[in-house]
CSV table of C-alpha atoms and ligand atoms in Angstrom, one decimal:
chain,number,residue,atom,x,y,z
A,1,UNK,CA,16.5,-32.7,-6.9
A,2,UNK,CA,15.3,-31.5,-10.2
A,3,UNK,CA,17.7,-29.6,-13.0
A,4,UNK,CA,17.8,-26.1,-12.3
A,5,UNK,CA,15.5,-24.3,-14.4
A,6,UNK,CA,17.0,-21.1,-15.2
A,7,UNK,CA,15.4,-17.4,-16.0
A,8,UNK,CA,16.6,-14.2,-16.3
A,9,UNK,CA,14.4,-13.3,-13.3
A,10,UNK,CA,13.4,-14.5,-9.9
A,11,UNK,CA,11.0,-12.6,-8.4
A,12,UNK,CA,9.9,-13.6,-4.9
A,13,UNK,CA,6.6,-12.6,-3.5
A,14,UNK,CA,3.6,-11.7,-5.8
A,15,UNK,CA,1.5,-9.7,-4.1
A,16,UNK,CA,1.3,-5.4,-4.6
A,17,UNK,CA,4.7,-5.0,-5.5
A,18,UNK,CA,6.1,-8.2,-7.0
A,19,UNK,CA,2.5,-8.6,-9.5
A,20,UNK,CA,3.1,-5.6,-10.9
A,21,UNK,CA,7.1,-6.3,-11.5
A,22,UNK,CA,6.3,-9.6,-12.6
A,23,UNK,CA,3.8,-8.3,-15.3
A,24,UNK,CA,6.1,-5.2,-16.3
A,25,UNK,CA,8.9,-7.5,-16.8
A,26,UNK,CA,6.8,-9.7,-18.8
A,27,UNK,CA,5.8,-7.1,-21.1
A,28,UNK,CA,9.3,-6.4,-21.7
A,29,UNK,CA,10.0,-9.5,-23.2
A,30,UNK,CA,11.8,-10.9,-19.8
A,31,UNK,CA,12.0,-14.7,-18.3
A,32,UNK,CA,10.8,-14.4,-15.4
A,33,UNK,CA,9.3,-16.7,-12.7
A,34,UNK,CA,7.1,-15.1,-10.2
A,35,UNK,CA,6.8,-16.9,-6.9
A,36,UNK,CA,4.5,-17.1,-3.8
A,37,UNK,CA,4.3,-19.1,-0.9
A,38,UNK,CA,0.5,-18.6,-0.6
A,39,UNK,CA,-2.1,-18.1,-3.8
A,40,UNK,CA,-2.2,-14.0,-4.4
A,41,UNK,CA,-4.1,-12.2,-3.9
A,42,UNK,CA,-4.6,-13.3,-0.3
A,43,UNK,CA,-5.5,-11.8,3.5
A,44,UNK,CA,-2.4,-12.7,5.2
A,45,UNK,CA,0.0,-10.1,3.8
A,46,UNK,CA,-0.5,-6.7,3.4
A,47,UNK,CA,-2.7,-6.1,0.0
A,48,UNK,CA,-6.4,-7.1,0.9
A,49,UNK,CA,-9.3,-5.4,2.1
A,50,UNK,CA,-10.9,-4.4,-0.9
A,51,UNK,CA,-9.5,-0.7,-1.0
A,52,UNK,CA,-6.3,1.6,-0.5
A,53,UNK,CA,-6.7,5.1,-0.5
A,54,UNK,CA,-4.9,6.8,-3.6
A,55,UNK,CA,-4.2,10.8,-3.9
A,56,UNK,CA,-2.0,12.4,-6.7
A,57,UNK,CA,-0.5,15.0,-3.8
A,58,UNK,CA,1.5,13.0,-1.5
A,59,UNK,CA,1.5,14.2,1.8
A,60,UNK,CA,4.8,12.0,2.8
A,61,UNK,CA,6.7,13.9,0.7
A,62,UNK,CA,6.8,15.2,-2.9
A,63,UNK,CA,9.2,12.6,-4.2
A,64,UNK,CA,6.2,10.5,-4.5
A,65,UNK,CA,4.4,12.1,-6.6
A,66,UNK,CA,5.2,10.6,-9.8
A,67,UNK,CA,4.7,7.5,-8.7
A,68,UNK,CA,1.3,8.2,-7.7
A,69,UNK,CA,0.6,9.7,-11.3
A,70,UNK,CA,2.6,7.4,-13.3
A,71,UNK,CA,0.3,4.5,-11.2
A,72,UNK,CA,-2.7,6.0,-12.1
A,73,UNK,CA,-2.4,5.9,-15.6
A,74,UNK,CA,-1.0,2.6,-15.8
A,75,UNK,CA,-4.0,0.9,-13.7
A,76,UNK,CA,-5.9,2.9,-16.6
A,77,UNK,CA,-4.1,1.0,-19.3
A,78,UNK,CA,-4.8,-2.4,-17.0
A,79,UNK,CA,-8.4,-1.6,-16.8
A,80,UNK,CA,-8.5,-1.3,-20.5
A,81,UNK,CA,-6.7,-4.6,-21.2
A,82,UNK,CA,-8.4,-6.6,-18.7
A,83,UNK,CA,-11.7,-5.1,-18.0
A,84,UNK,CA,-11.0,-5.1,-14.4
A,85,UNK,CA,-12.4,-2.0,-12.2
A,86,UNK,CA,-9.4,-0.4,-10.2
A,87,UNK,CA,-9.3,3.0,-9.8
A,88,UNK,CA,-12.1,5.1,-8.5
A,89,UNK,CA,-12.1,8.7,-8.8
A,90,UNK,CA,-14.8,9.5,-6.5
A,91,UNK,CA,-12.7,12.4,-4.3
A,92,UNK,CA,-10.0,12.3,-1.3
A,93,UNK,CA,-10.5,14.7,1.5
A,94,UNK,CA,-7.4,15.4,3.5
A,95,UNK,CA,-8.4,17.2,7.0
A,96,UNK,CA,-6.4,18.6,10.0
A,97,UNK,CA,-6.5,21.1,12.9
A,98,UNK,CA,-4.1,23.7,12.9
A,99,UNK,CA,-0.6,22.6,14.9
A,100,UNK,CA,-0.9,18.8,14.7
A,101,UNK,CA,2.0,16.7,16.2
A,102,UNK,CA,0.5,13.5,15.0
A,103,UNK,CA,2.6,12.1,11.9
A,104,UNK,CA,1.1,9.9,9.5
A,105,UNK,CA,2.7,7.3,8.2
A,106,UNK,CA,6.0,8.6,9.8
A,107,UNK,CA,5.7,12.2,9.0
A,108,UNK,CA,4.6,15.9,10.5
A,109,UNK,CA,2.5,18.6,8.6
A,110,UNK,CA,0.6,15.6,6.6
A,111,UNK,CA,-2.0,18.0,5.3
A,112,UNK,CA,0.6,21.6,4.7
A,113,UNK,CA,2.8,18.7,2.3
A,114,UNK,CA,-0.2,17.6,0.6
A,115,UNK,CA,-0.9,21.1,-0.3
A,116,UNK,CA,2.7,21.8,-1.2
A,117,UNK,CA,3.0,19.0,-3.5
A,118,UNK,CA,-0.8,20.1,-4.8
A,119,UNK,CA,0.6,23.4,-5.9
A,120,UNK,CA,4.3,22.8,-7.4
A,121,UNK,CA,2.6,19.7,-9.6
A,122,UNK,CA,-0.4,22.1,-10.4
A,123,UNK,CA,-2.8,18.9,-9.3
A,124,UNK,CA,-6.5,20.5,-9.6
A,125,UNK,CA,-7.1,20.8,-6.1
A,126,UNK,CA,-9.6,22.9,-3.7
A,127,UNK,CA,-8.6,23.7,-0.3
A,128,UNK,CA,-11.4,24.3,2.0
A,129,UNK,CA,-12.5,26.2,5.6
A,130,UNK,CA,-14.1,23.9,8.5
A,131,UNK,CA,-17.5,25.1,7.4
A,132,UNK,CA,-17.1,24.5,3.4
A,133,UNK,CA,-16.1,20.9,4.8
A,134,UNK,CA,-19.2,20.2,7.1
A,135,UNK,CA,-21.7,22.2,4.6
A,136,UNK,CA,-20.2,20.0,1.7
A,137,UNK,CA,-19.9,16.5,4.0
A,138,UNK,CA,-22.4,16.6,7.1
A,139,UNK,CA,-22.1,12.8,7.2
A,140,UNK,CA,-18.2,13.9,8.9
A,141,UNK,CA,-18.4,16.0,12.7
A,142,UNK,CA,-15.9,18.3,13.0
A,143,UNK,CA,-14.8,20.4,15.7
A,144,UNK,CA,-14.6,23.3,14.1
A,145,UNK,CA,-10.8,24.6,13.9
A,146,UNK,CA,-10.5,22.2,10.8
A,147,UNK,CA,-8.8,22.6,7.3
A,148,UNK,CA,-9.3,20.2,4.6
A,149,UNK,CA,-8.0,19.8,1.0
A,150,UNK,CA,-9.9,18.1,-1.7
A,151,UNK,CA,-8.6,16.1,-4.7
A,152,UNK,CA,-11.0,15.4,-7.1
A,153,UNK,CA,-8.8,13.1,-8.7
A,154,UNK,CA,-8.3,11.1,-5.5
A,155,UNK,CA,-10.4,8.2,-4.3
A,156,UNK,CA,-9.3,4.2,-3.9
A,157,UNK,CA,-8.1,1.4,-5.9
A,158,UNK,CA,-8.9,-2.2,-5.2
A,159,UNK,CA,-6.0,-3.9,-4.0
A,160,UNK,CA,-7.5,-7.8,-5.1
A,161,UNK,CA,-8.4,-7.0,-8.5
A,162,UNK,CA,-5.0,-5.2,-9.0
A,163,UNK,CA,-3.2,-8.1,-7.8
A,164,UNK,CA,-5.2,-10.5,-10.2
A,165,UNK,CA,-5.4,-8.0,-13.6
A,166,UNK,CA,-1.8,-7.7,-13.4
A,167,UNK,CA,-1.0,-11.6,-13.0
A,168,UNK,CA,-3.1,-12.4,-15.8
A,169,UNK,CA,-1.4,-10.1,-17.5
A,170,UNK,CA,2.1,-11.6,-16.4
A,171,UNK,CA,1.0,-15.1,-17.1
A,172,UNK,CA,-0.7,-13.5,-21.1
A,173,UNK,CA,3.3,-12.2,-21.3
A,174,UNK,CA,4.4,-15.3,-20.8
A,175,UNK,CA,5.4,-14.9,-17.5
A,176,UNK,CA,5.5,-18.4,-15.2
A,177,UNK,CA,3.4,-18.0,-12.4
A,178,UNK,CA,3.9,-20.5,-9.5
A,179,UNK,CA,2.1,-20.0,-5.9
A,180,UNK,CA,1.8,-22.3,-3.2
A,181,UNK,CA,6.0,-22.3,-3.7
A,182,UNK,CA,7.9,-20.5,-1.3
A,183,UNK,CA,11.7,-19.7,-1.8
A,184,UNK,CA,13.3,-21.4,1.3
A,185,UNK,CA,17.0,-19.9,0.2
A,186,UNK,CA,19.1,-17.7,-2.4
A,187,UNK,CA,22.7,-18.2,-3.1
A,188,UNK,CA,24.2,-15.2,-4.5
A,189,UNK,CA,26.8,-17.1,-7.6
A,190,UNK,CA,29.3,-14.8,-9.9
A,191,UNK,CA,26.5,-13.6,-12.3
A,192,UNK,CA,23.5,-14.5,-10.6
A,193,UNK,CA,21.6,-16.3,-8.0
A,194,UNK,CA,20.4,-19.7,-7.5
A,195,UNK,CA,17.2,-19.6,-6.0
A,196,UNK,CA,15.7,-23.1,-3.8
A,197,UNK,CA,12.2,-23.5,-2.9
A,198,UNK,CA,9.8,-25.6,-1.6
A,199,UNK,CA,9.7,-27.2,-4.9
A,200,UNK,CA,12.5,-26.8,-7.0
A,201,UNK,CA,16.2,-24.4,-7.8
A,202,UNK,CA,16.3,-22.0,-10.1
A,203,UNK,CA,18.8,-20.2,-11.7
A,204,UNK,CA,18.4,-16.1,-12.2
A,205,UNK,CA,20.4,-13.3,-13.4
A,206,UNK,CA,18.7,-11.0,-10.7
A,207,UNK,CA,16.3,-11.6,-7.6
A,208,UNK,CA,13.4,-9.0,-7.1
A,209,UNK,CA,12.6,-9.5,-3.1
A,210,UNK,CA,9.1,-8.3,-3.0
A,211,UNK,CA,8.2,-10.5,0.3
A,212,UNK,CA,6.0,-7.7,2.0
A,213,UNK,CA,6.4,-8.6,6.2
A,214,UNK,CA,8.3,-11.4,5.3
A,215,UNK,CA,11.4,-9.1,4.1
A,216,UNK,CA,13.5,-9.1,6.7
A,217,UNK,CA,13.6,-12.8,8.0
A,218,UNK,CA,14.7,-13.5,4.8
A,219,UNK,CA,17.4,-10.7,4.6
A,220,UNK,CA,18.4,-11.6,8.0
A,221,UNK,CA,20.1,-9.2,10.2
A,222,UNK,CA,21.5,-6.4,10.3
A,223,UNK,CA,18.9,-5.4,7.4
A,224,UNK,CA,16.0,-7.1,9.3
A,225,UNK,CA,15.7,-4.2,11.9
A,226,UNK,CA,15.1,-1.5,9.4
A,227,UNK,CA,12.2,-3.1,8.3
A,228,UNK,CA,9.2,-3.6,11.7
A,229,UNK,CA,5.9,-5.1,11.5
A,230,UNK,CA,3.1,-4.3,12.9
A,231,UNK,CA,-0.5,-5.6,12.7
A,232,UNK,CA,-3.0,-3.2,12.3
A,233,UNK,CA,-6.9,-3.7,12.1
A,234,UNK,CA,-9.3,-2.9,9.4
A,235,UNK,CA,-12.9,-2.1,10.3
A,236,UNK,CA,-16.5,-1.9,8.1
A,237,UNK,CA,-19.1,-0.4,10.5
A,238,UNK,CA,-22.4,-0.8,9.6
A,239,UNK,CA,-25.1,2.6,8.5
A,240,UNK,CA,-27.5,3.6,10.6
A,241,UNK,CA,-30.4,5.4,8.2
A,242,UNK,CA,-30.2,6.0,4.4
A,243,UNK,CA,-27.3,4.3,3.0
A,244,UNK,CA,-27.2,7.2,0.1
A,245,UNK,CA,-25.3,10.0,1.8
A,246,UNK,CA,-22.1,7.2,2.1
A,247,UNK,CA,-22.2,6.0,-1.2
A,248,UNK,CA,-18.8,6.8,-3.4
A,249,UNK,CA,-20.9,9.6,-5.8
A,250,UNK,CA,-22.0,11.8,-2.1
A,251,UNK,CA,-19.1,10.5,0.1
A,252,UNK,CA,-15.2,11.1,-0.5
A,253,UNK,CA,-12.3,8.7,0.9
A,254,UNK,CA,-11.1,10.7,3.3
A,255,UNK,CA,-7.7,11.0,5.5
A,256,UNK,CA,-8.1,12.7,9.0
A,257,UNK,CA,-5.1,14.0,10.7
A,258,UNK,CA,-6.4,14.7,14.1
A,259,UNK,CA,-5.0,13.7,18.2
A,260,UNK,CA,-3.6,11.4,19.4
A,261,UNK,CA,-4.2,9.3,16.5
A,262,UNK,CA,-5.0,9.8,12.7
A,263,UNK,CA,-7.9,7.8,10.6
A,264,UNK,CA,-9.3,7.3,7.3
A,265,UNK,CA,-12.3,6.2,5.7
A,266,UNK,CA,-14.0,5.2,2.9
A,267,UNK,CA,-17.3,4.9,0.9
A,268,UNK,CA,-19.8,2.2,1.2
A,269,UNK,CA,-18.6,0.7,-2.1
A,270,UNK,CA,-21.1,-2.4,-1.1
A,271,UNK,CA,-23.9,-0.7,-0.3
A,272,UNK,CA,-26.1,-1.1,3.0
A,273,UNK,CA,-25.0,-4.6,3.2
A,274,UNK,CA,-21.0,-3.7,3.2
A,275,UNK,CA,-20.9,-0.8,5.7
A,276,UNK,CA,-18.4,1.8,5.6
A,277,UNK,CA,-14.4,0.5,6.4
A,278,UNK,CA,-12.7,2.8,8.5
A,279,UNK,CA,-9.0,2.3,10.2
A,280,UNK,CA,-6.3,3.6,12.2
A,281,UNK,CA,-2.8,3.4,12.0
A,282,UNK,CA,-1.6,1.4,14.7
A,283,UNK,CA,2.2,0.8,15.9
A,284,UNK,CA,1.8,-2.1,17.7
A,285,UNK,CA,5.2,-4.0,16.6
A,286,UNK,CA,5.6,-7.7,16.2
A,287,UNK,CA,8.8,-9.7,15.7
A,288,UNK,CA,7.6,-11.8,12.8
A,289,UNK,CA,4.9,-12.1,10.9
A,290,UNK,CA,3.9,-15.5,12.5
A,291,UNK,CA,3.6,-13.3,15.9
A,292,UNK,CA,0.8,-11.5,14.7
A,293,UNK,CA,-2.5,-11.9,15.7
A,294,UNK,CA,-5.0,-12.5,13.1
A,295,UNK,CA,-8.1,-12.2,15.3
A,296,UNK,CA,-9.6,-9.6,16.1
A,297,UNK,CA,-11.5,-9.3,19.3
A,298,UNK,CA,-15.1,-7.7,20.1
A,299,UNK,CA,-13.1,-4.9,22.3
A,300,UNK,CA,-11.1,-3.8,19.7
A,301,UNK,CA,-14.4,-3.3,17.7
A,302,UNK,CA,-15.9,-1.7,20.4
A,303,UNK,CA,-12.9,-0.1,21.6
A,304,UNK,CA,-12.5,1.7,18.1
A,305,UNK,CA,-15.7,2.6,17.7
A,306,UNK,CA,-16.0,4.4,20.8
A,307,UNK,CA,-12.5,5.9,21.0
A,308,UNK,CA,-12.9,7.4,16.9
A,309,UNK,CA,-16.0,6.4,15.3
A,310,UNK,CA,-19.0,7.7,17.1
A,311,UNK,CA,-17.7,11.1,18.1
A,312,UNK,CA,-16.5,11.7,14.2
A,313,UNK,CA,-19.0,9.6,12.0
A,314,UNK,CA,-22.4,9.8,13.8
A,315,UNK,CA,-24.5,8.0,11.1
A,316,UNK,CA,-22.4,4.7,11.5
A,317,UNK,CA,-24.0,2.4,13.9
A,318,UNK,CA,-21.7,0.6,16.9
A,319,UNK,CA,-22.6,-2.4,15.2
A,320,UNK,CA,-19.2,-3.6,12.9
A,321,UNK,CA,-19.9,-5.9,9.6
A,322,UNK,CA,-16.8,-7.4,9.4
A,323,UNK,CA,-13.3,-6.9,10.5
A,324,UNK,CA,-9.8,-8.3,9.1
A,325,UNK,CA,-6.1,-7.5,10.4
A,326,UNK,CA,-3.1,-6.8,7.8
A,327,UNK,CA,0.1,-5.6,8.3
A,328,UNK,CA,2.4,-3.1,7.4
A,329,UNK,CA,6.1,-3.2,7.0
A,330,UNK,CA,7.8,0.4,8.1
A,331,UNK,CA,10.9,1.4,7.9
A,332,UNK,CA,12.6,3.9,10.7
A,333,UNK,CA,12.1,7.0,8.4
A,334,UNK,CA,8.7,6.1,7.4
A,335,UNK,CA,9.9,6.0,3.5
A,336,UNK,CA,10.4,2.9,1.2
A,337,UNK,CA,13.4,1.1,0.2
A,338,UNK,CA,13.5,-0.1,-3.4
A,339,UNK,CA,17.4,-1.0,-4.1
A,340,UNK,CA,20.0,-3.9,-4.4
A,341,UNK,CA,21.2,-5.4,-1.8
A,342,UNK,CA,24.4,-4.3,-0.7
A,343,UNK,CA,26.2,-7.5,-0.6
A,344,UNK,CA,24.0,-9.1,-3.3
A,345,UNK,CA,24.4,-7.5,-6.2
A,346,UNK,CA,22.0,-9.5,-8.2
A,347,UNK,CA,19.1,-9.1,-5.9
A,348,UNK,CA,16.9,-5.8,-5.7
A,349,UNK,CA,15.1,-5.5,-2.4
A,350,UNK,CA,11.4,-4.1,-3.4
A,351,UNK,CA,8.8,-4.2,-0.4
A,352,UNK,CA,8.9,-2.7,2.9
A,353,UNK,CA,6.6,0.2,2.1
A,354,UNK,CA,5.6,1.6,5.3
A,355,UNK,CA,1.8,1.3,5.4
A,356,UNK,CA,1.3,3.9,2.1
A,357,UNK,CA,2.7,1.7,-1.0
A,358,UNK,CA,-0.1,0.6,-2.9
A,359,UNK,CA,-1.2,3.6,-4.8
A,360,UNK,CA,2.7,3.8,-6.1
A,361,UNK,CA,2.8,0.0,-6.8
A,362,UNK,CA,2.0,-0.2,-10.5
A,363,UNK,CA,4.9,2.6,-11.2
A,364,UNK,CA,7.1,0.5,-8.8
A,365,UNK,CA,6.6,-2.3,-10.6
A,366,UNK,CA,7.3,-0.6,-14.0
A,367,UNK,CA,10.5,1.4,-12.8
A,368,UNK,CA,12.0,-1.7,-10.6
A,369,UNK,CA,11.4,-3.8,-14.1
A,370,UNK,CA,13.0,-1.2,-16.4
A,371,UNK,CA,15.9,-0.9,-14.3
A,372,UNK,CA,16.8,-4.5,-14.0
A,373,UNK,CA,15.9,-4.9,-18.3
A,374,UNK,CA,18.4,-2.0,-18.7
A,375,UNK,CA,16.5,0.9,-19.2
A,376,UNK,CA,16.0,4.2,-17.4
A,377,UNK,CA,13.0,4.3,-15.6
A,378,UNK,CA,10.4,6.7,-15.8
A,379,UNK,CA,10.1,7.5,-12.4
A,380,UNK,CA,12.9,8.3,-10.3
A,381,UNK,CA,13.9,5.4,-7.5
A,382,UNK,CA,16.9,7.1,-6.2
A,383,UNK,CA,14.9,8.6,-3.1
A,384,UNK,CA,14.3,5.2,-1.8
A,385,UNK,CA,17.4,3.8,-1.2
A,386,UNK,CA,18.9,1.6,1.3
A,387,UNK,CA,22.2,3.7,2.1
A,388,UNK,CA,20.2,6.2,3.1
A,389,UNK,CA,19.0,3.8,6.6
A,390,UNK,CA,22.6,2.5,6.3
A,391,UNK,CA,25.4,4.6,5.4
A,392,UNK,CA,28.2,2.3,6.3
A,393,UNK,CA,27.1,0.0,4.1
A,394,UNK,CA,28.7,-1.3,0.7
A,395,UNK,CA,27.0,-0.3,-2.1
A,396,UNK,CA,26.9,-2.5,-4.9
B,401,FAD,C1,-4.2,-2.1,6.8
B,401,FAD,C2,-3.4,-1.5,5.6
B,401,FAD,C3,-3.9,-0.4,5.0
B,401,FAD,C4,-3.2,0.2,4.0
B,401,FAD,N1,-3.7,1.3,3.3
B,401,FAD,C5,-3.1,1.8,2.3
B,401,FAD,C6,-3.7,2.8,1.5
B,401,FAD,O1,-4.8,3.2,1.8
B,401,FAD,N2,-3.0,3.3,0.5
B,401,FAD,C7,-1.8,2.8,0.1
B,401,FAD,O2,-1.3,3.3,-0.9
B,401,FAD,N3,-1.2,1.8,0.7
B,401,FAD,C8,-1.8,1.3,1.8
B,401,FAD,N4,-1.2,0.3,2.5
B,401,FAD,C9,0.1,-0.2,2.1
B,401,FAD,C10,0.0,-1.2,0.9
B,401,FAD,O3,-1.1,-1.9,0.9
B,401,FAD,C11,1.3,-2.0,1.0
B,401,FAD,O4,2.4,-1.2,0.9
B,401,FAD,C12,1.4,-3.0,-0.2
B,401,FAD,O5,0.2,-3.6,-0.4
B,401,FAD,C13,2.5,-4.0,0.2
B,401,FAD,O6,2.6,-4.9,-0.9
B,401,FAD,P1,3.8,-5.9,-0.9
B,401,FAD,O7,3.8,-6.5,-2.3
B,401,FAD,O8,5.0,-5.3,-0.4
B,401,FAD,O9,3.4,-7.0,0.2
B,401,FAD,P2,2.4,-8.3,0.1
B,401,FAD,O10,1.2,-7.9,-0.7
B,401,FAD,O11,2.1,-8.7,1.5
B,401,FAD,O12,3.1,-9.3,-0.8
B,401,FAD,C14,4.2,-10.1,-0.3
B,401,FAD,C15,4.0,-11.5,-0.8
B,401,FAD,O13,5.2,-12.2,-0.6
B,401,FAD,C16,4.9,-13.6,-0.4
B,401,FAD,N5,6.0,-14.2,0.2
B,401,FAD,C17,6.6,-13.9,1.4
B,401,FAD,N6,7.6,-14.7,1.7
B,401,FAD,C18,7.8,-15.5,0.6
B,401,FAD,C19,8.7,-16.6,0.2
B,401,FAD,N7,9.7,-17.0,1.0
B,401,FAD,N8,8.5,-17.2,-1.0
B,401,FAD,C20,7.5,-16.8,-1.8
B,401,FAD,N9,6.6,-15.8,-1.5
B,401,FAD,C21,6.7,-15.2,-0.4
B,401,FAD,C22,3.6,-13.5,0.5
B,401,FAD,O14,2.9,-14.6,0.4
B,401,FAD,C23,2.9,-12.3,-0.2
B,401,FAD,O15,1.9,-12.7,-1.1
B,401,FAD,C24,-1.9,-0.4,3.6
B,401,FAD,C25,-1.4,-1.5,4.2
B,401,FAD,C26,-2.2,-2.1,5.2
B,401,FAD,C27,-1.6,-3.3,5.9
């Protein structure tokens, strides 16, 4: 085998989370070797499909909030250095009738927190009556009993370009880059880790475990079962008649709490030819990641369409575009866990993000990298910790 090449940090999985580390530790001046299996970005983890909704008022709770704000301005900064297009503005729409029991991504009263966290971080905001909703968007049916809030700020970021702006950025850093190299093993040593992969060992003061789904077969168990999978299904239906009412300038991203099972939306950002994507959360759990499904079959298209599509979004046609599955990684609380391992001292466990992570990765990345570089973050990670699933474990 090869010497052991050895970096201050290891940081396994580039994909949302460990791109943006990668690059945030690069920028601080750190060595660090980012690592995937496959070629990010890429459609068999859980950061493809062109968009991920983003909001500023974080309806899972307000601890998120400046995450989401600190992201914002940092995919900014990104745009400006790279000339990629990230973050669209274009408007989130958050509706829900009155007594919901649905939770969205693990949590009741998605739309009362959203205001909440509108009103104690004075986010510019407008929340609006059933009528104000349908008068403003007739392209949405609504039943009538509906309450919305409306974030001008809000809209979606794409996940692809994200990925790629902010390895370029790593690799400009001087950041070493290698994909198509999976880590097989980690040996935690006195004051460090060794790391082996399919092509070599490396030596690292710390080990940032961004693996998305693949988290918890490599933490093994007991951490494994905090962290489920489950594939879920993402959907572009095509327009039937003008294409201009759904483009992002007349048509928001849009979030809708409703029973038995939430949705969300999103503008035809392709025009005619791209159709509008539209997806449910689904709980459908799998043991591992090579258990899930990555076809998707006419009666799920159908199935959708009739079950959500056509009673809420009558100008889509029953006719889908294209279709792609993804999956999320959800912990029992429905929150994230960024924190060291308990046994591990020198490795940080970074992804299991529970289906809403993307638009707090870029302030993930930056906080998770400060931290390990020694400085105090910007944005507070102590909300997301791993005790907090399992209190009888060790902290480090
Ligand atoms: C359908 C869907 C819709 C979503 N919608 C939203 C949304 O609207 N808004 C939002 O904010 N969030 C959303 N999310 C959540 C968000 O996209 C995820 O939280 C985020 O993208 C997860 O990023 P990650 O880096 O943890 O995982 P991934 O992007 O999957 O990255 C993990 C990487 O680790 C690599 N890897 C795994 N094992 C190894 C190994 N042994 N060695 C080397 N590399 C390895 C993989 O190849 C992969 O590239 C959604 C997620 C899904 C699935």
């Amino acid at each position: 085998m090869a010497a052991v090449e050895s970096y201050d940090v290891v940081v396994c999985g580039l994909g949302a989370m460990g791109s943006a580390t990668a690059y945030q530790l690069a920028r601080r001046g750190v060595r660090v070797l980012g690592l995937d299996r496959l070629s990010p970005p890429h459609r068999f983890g859980s950061t493809h499909g062109d968009t991920r909704v983003t909001r500023q008022a974080i309806g899972e709770g307000l601890a998120y909030v400046p995450l989401a704000q600190r992201s914002h301005q940092l995919w900014r900064e990104i745009e400006a250095q790279t000339g990629a297009e990230l973050l669209t503005t274009n408007g989130l729409l958050v509706l829900a009738s009155p007594g919901l029991q649905t939770r969205h991504h693990g949590k009741t009263r998605f739309l009362e927190t959203t205001i909440e966290a509108a009103r104690a971080f004075s986010i510019d905001h407008e929340e609006l009556s059933a009528a104000e909703i349908s008068s403003r968007y007739p392209q949405l049916r609504l039943s009538g009993d509906e309450s919305g809030y409306f974030e001008p700020g809000g809209g979606f970021v794409r996940p692809e370009a994200a990925v790629s702006a902010q390895l370029e950025l790593a690799r400009r850093s001087g950041a070493a880059i290698r994909t198509v190299e999976a880590m097989t093993g980690y040996v935690q040593d006195t004051d460090g880790v060794t790391v082996t992969t399919t092509a070599g060992r490396y030596a690292a003061g710390t080990l940032v475990l961004a693996a998305g789904a693949w988290l918890g077969a490599i933490l093994g168990e007991p951490y494994a079962r905090d962290f489920a999978i489950s594939r879920q299904v993402l959907h572009w239906y095509a327009v039937d008649g003008p294409i201009e009412p759904y483009l992002p300038d007349r048509f928001p991203v849009f979030i809708w709490d409703r029973q038995p099972v939430s949705f969300y939306g999103f503008p035809a950002i392709d025009g005619r030819d791209g159709g509008l994507k539209v997806a449910a959360e689904q709980a459908v759990p799998s043991a591992t990641v090579d258990d899930v499904s990555r076809e998707v079959g006419t009666g799920e298209l159908y199935g959708f369409y009739d079950a959500i599509v056509r009673d809420h979004l009558p100008g889509l046609a029953r006719r889908c575009i294209r279709a792609v599955t993804c999956m999320y990684t959800t912990t029992p609380d429905g929150d994230f866990v960024i924190d060291r391992h308990p046994e591990h001292p020198s490795v940080v466990i970074l992804s299991p993000c529970s289906g809403h992570g993307f638009k707090h990765s870029a302030a993930i990345g930056e906080a998770v990298a400060a931290t390990v570089a020694g400085e105090v973050p910007v944005v507070d990670l102590s909300p997301f910790s791993l005790q907090r699933l399992r209190p009888q474990s060790v902290p480090s």
